[in-house]
XYZ file of C-alpha atoms in Angstrom:
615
model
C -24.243 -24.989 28.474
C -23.909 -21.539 27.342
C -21.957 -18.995 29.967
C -24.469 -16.745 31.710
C -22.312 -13.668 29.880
C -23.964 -11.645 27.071
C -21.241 -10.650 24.947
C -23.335 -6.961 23.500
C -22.054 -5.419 26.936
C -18.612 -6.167 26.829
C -16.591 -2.027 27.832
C -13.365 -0.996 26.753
C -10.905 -2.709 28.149
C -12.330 -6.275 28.947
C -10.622 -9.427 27.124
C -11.823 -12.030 24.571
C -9.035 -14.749 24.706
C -6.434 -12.215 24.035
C -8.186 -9.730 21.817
C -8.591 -6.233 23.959
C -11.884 -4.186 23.628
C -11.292 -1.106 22.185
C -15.652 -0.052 21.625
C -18.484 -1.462 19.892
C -19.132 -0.583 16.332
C -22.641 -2.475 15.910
C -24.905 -4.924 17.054
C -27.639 -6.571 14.590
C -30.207 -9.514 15.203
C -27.521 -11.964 14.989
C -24.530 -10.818 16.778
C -22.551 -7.710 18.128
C -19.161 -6.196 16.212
C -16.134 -4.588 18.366
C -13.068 -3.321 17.650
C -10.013 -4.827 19.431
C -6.780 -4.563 19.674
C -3.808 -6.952 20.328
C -0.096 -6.827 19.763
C -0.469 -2.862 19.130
C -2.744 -3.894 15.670
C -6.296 -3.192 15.353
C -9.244 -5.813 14.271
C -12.915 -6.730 14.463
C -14.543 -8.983 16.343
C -17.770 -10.135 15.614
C -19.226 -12.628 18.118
C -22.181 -14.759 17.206
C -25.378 -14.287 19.848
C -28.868 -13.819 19.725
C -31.902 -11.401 20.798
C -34.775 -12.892 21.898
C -36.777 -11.832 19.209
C -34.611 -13.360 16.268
C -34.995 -16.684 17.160
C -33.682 -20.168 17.802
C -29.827 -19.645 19.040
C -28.377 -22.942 17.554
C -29.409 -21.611 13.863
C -27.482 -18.174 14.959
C -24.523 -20.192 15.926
C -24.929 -22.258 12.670
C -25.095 -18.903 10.651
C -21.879 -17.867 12.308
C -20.311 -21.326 11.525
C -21.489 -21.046 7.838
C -19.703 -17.382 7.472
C -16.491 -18.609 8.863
C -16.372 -21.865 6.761
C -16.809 -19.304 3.706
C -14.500 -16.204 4.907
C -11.363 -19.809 5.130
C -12.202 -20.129 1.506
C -11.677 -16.693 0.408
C -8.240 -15.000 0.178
C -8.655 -11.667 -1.503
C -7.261 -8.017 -1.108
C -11.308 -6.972 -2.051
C -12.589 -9.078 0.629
C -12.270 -9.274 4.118
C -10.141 -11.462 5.906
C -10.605 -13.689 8.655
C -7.550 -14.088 10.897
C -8.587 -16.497 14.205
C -12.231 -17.753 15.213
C -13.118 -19.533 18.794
C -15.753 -19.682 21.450
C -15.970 -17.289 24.648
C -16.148 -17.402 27.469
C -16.225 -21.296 27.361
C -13.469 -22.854 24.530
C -16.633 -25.527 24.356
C -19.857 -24.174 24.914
C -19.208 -20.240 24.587
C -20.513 -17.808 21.802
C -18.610 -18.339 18.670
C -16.296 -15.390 17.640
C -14.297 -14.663 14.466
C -11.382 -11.985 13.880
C -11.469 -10.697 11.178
C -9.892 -7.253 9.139
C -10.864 -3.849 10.736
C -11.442 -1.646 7.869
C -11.102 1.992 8.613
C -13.128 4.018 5.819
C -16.812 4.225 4.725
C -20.163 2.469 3.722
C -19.963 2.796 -0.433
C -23.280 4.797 -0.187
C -21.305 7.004 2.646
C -18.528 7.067 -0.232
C -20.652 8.668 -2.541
C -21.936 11.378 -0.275
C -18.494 12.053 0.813
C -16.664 12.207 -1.916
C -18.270 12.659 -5.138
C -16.799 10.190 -7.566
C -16.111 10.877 -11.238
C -17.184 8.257 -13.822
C -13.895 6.576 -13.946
C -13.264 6.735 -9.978
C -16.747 4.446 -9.992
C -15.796 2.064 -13.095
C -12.245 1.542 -11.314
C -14.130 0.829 -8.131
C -16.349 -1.818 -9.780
C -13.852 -3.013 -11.796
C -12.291 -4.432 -8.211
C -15.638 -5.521 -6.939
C -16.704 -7.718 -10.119
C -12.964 -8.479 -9.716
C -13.591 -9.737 -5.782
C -16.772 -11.354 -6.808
C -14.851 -13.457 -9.468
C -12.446 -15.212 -7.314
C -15.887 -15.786 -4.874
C -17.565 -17.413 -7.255
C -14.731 -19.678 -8.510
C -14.946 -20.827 -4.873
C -18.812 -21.955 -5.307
C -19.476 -18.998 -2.713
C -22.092 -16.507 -2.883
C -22.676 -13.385 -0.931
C -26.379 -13.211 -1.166
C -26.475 -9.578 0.298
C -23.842 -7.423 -1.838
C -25.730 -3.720 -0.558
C -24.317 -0.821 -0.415
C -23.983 -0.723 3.490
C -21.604 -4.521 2.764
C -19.424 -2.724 0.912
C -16.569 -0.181 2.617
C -14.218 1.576 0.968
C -11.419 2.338 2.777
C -9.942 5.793 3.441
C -7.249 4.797 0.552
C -9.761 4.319 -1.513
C -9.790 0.448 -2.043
C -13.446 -1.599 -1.516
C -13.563 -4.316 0.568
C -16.708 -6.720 0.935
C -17.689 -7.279 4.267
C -20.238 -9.138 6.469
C -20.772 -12.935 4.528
C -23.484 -13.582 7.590
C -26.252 -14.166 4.621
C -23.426 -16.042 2.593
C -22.914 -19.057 1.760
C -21.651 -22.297 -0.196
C -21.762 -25.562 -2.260
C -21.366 -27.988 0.430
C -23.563 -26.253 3.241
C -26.521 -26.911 4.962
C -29.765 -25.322 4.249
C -30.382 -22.955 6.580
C -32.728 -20.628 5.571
C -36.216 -20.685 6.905
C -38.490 -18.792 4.400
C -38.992 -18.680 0.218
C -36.055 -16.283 -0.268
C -32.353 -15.912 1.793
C -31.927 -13.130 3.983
C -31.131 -10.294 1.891
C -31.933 -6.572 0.626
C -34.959 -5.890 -1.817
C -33.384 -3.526 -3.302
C -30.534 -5.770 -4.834
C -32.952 -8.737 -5.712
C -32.748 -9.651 -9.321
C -35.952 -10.374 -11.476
C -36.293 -14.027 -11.321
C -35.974 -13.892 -7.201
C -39.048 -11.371 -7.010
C -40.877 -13.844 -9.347
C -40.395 -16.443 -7.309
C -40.984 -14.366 -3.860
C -44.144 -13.333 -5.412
C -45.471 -17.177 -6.342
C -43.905 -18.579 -3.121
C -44.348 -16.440 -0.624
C -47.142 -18.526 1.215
C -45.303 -21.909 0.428
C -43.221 -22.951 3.965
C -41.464 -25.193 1.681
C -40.400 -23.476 -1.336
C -36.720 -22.665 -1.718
C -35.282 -19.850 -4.380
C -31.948 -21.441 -6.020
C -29.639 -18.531 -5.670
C -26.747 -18.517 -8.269
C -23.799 -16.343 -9.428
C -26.117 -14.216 -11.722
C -28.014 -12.733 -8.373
C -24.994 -11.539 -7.210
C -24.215 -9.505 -10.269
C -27.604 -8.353 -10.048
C -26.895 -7.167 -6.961
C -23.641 -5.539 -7.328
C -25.256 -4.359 -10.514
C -28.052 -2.534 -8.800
C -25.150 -0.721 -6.207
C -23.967 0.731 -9.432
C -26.861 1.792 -10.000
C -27.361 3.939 -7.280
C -23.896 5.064 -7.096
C -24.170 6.564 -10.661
C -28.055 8.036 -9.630
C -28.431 9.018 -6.243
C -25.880 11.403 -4.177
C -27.035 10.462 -1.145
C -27.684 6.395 -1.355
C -27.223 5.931 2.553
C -30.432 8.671 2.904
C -32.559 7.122 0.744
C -35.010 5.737 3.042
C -38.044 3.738 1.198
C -37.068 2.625 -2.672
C -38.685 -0.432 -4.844
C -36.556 -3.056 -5.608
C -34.600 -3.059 -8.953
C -36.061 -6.469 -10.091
C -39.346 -4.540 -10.608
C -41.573 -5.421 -13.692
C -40.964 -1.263 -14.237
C -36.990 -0.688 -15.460
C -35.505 2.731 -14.078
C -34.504 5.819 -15.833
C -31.189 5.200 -17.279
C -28.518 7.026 -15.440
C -27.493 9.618 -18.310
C -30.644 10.770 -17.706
C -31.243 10.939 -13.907
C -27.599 12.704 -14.123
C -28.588 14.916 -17.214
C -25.656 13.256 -19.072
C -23.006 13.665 -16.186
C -22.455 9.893 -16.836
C -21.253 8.774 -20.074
C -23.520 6.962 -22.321
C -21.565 3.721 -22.520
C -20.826 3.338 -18.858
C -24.929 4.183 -18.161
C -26.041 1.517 -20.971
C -23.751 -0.904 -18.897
C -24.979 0.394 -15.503
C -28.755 -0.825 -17.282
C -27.363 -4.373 -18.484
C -26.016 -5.517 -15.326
C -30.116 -5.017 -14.112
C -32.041 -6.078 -16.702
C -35.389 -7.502 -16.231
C -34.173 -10.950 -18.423
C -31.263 -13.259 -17.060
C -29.566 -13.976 -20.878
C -29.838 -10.330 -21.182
C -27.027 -9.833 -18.359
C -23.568 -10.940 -17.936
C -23.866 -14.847 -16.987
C -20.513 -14.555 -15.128
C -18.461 -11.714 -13.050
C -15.503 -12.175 -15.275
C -17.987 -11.486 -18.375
C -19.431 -8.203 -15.865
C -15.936 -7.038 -15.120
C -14.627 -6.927 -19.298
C -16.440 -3.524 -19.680
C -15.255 -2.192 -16.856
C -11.333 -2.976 -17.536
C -12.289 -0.766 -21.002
C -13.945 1.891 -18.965
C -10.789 2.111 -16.869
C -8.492 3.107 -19.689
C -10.647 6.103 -21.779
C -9.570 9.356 -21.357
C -10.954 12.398 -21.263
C -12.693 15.175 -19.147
C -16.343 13.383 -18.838
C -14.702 10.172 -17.588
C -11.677 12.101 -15.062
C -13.380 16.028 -14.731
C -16.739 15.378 -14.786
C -18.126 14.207 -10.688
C -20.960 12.212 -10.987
C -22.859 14.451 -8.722
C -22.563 18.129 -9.073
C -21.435 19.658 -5.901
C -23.399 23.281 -6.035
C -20.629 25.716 -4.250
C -22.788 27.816 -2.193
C -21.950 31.821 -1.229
C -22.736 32.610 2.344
C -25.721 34.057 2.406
C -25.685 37.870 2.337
C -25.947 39.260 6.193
C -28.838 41.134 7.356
C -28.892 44.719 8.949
C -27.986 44.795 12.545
C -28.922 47.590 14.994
C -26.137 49.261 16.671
C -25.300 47.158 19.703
C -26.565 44.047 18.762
C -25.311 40.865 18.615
C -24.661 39.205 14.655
C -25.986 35.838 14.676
C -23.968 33.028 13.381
C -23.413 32.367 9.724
C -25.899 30.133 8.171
C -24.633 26.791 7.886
C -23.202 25.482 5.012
C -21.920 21.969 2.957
C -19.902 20.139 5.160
C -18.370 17.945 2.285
C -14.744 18.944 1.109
C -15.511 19.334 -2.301
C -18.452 21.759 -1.346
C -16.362 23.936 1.666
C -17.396 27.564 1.384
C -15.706 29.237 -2.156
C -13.957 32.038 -0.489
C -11.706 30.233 1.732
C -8.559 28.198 1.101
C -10.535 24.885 0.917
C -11.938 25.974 -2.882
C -8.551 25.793 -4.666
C -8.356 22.451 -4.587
C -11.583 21.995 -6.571
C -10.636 24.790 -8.830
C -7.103 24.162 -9.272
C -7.769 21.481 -11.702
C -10.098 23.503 -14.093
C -9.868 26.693 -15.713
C -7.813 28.782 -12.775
C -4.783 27.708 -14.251
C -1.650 29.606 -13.006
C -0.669 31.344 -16.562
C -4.059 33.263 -15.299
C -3.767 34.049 -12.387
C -2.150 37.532 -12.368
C -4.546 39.146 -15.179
C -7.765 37.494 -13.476
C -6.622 38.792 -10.048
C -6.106 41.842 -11.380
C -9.532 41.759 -13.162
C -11.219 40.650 -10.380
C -9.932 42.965 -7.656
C -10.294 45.998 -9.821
C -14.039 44.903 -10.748
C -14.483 44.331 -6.441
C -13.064 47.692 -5.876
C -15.366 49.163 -9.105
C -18.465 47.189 -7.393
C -17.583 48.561 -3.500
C -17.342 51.774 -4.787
C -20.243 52.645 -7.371
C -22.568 50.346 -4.888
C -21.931 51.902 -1.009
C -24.434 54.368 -0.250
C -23.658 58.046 0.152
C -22.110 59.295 3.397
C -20.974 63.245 4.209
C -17.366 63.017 4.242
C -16.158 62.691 7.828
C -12.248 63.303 8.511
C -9.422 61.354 7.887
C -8.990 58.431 10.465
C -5.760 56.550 10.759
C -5.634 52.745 8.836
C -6.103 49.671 11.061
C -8.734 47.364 12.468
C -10.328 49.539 15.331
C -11.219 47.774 18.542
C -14.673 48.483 18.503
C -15.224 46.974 14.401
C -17.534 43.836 14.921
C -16.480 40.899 14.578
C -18.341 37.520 14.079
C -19.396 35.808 17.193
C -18.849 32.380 16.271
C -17.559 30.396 13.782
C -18.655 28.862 10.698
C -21.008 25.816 11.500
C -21.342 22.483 10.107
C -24.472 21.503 8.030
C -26.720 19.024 10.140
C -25.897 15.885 8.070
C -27.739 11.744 8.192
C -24.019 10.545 8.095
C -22.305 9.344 11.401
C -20.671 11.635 13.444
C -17.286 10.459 13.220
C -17.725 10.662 9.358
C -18.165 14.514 9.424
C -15.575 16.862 7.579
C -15.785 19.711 9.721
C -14.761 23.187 8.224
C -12.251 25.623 8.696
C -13.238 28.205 11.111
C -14.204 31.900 10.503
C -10.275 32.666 11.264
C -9.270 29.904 9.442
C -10.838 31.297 6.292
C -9.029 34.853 6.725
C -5.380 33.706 5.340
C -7.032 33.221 1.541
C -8.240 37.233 1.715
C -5.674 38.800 4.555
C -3.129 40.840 3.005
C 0.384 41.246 4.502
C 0.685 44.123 7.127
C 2.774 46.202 5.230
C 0.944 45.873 1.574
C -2.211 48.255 0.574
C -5.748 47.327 1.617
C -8.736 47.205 -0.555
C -9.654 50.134 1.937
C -6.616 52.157 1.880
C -7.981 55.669 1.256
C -11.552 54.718 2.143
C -12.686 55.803 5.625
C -14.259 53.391 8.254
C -17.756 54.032 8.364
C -19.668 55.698 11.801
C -20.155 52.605 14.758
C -23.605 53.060 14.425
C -24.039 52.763 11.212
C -25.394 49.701 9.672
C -23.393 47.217 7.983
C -23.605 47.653 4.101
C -25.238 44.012 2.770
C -22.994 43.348 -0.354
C -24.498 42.679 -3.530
C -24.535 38.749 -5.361
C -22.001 39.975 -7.989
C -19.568 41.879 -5.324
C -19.403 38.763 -2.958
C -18.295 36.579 -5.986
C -16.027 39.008 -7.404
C -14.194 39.346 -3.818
C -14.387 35.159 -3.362
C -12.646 35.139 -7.086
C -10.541 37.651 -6.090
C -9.273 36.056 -2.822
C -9.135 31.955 -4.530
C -6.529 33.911 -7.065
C -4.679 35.582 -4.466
C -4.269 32.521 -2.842
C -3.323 30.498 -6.210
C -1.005 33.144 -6.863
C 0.779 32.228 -3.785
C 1.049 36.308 -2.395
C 3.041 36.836 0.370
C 1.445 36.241 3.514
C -0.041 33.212 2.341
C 1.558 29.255 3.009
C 0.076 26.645 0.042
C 1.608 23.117 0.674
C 4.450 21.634 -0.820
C 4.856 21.408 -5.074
C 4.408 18.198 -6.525
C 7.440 16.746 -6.809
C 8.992 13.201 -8.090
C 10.749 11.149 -5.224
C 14.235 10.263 -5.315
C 15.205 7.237 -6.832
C 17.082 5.826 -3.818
C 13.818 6.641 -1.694
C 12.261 4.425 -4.108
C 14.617 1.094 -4.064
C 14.758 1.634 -0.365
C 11.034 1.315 -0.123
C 10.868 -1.619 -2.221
C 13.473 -3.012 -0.383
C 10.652 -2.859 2.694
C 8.414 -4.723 0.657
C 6.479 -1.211 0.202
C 4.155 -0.389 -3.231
C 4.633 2.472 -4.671
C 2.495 2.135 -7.517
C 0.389 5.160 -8.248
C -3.396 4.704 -6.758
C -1.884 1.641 -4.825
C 0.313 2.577 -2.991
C 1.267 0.517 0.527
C -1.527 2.315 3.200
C 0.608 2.810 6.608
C -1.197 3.992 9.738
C 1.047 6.678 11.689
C 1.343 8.105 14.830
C 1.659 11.681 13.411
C 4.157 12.802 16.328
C 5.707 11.027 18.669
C 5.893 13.900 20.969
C 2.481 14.283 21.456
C 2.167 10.910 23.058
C 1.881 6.812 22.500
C -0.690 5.247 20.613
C -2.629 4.644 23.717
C -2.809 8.349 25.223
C -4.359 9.190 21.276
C -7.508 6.669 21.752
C -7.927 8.232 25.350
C -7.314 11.964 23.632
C -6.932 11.654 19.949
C -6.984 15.496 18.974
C -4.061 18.018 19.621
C -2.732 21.177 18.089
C -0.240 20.953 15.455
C 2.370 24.047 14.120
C 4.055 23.942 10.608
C 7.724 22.469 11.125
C 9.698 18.952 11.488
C 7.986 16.066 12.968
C 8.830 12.973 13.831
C 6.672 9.986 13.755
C 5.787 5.940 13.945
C 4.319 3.433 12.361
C 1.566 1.964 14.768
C 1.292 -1.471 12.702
C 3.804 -3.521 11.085
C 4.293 -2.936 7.582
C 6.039 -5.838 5.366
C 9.723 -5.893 6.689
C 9.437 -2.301 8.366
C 7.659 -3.497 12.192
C 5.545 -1.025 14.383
C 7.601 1.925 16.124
C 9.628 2.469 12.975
C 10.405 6.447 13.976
C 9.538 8.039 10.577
C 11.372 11.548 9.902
C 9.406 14.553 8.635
C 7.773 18.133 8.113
C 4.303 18.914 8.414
C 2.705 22.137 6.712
C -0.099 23.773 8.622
C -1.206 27.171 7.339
C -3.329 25.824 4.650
C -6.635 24.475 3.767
C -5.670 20.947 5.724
C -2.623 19.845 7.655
C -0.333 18.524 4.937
C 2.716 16.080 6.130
C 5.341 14.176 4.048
C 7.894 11.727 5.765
C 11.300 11.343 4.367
C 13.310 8.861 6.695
C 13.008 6.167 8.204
C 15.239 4.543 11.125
C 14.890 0.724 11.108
C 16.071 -1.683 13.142
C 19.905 -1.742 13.677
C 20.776 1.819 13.386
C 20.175 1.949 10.099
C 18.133 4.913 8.552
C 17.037 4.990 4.887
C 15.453 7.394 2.500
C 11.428 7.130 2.404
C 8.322 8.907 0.519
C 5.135 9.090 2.497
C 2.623 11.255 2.526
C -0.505 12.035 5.139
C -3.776 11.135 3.453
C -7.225 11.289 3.903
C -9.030 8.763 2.017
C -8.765 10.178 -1.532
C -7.642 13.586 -0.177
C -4.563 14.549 0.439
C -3.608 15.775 3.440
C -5.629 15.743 6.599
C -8.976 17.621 7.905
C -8.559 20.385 10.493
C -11.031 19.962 13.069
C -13.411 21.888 15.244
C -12.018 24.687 17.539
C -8.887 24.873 14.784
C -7.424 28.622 14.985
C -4.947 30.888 12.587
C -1.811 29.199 13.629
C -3.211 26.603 15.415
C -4.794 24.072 13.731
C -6.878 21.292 15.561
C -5.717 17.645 13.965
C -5.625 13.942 14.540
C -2.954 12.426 16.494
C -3.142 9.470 14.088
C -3.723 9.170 10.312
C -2.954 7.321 6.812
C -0.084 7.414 4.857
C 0.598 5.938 1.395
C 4.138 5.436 0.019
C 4.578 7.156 -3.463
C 6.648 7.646 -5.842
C 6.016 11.459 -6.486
C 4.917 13.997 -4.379
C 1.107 15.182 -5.006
């Protein structure tokens, strides 16, 4: 008999034979998910148990049997691993459990909306997926719910299939209760809406799902990656297997997806079986083409257009009173406000090249200056007052907020503060001001609203003063090649290097700042530019957890940059390393709420990759 325990209230802290609670990431109809932690690594446990409402318990415990007889059969870098299964509390009669990999990244619909893809990032992406989905189906397993929320991509950028709870294989028992297997509309190919719509009143009737569902499936993801910014938003949509086909995505995009990869995006759905690939090798052929063209539509072009937004111009205040907050704007790093440091990224790989820089600052600041000049309104000429920032000049009351977004909250990139902003436009102390010469207006005067075209010109004006690396101003390190020796001593550790796939190591940023425990309880501090020293918190090949990791972190930027150069391994010995603090694609890592000029708000933990050159 089943323990009188139920497993969706287990608290941080409480054991599962072994595995440590860390806090609960979901619960569904079927079972509850956790993260855990044991021997100082993390990993999920999922543990098999019923609501009321979902029906008999021995078919959930049958379900959970079914996904970990097809997670033993699987062993691939795209798919998630299963490391121990049992039965709690009760080695006999308990709720069945299974370990499996905790992958620390996003939903591919979160993806999307966080990072807006270009056309090759996506046919990369897929290429791995139809890739994963090969060495499935060679198994005789099938998914039978590829969606975008079963799909994660971690913070490195790799996919990983998750959650094989609707899966299953050759040799198992029928378990599914109605016409069609559990599954989202969506995703359903052709042929399985067919046969929902003449079976759906026949008890009996079973739908013979094969590979080519699956590539429908996966196919219709693509879809949605390549047409919709904001997949995980999209509330009600018909399913893809619809008698109707769907705009092709050149269109919905207004040709911001190439042709070819758009006609492919259509095959993978089409409304006829022998019109699609019959197998995920034949799916993934295009996509290993794809991978290889060059060009700016398939590396410059995002998917999406991310629409850089001005702050809106602020309204008149009366003398005395308080300036309400800045309207809120993008939170997602490739749409941060224009005028602070966060925009040269984006812009640093178009037409602000650095052989530019000079004349267009000069153009710029001379056009700002023209535009603040011919533009302010008429004053009588009061007398001279000495240069400075006077006491009594208002300032904003609060910082820059975050746009109100559907994603979770833990997902949110949250800008750089108000102060944060004022490195990219702050001139040294002792260099000329924009105002030198020009007195500071009466206190009770209103505040002049600044035309469209003299905001842009100063937000040009202060993105090329920061690209032109003025004094006064810290970018992070150049891009640099890593020493050879750093290299062979990495690949000595067992340690890829390879560009894009590089080995993903989780750090404790600073040992200083406390153990890996102390950061769960309080996983924010305040970080300063200089040397650091930190740790690996899991093993990594032949390098094991605590390996004190040498090196500098760079602060005064857009994001909190960090590169490590040593390591000291086991026996005294210390050897050469290259690894860099990431952030999913991004490099570096976010600043956080309550971040100030010199004292940036960070993680205690993050991702490194180990490269051969120096972004």
């Amino acid at each position: 008999m089943v323990a009188q325990v139920d497993p969706r209230d287990l608290r941080p802290g409480q054991m599962v034979d072994g595995w440590r609670i860390v806090r609960k990431i979901g619960a569904g109809t079927y079972g509850v998910v956790y993260e855990v932690e044991k021997d100082g690594q993390r990993f999920a446990l999922k543990v098999a148990c019923n609501r009321e409402q979902s029906g008999d318990p021995r078919q959930t415990d049958a379900r959970a049997k079914r996904e970990a007889a097809c997670l033993q059969q699987l062993n691939h870098r795209y798919i998630i691993r299963m490391w121990a299964q049992g039965r709690w509390p009760d080695p006999r009669s308990g709720f069945l459990y299974i370990v499996l990999d905790f992958v620390d990244g996003y939903t591919l619909g979160q993806w999307v909306a966080r990072t807006y893809p270009t056309p090759h990032e996506v046919a990369v992406l897929f290429r791995k997926l139809f890739e994963a989905l090969e060495h499935m189906h060679e198994r005789d397993v099938f998914h039978r719910d590829l969606s975008l929320r079963n799909i994660m991509v971690t913070k490195g950028g790799e996919p990983v299939i998750i959650d094989f709870g609707a899966a299953d294989y050759a040799a198992a028992e029928e378990l599914t209760d109605a016409p069609l297997p559990p599954g989202t509309p969506r995703n359903r190919s052709p042929e399985a809406q067919r046969f929902w719509n003449e079976n759906r009143l026949n008890p009996e009737a079973r739908y013979p799902f094969n590979a080519t569902d699956d590539i429908f499936a996966l196919g219709a993801d693509l879809y949605d990656v390549l047409t919709d910014p904001t997949p995980e938003r999209s509330k009600v949509r018909p399913p893809l297997g619809d008698a109707v086909p769907p705009p092709s995505p050149f269109k919905v995009t207004q040709g911001r997806v190439p042709e070819v990869l758009s006609s492919y995006a259509l095959m993978l759905i089409h409304g006829k079986p022998e019109e699609r690939p019959a197998t995920a090798k034949d799916a993934r052929s295009p996509l290993e083409e794809f991978a290889q063209f060059e060009g700016p539509e398939w590396h410059s072009t995002r998917v999406h257009p991310v629409a850089a937004q001005l702050p809106p111009a602020p309204a008149e205040i009366a003398p005395g009173q308080v300036e309400a907050p800045p309207v809120p704007i993008p939170s997602h790093p490739s749409a941060v406000p224009v005028a602070g440091a966060g925009a040269l990224n984006r812009l640093r790989k178009g037409w602000l090249r650095p052989a530019f820089v000079a004349p267009l600052a000069l153009v710029v600041l001379v056009a700002a200056v023209a535009a603040f000049v011919l533009h302010r309104p008429a004053h009588p000429e009061p007398p001279p007052v000495a240069m400075g920032a006077p006491a009594d000049q208002p300032r904003p009351s609060s910082p820059l907020a975050e746009k109100p977004t559907s994603r979770p909250a833990q997902l949110a990139s949250p800008l750089p503060t108000q102060e944060e902003a004022t490195p990219s436009v702050k001139q040294p102390d002792n260099s000329p001001t924009l105002t030198s010469g020009v007195p500071n207006p009466p206190k009770a005067s209103p505040r002049r609203v600044l035309s469209k075209a003299e905001r842009c010109a100063l937000l040009l004006a202060s993105v090329a003063w920061f690209q032109a690396g003025c004094p006064g101003v810290q970018t992070r390190p150049d891009p640099e090649d890593c020493p050879e020796e750093a290299i062979k001593a990495m690949k000595e550790l067992g340690w890829s290097t390879y560009p894009g796939h590089g080995s993903q190591l989780f750090i404790l940023v600073d040992v200083t700042k406390g153990s890996v425990e102390e950061a769960r309880e309080q996983p924010l501090t305040v970080w300063k530019d200089g040397p650091v020293t930190g740790a690996l918190i899991r093993a990594e090949e032949r390098a094991p957890a605590g390996t004190r990791l040498d090196g500098h972190l760079w602060t005064t930027g857009d994001r909190i940059y960090g590169r490590y150069l040593r390591a000291h391994l086991s026996g005294g010995r210390t050897v050469p390393i290259c690894v860099e603090l990431k952030d999913g694609g991004n490099l570096g890592v976010d600043k956080r709420e309550g971040s100030k000029p010199g004292a940036p708000v960070g993680s205690k933990v993050a991702d490194g990759v180990a490269v051969e050159r120096w972004r």
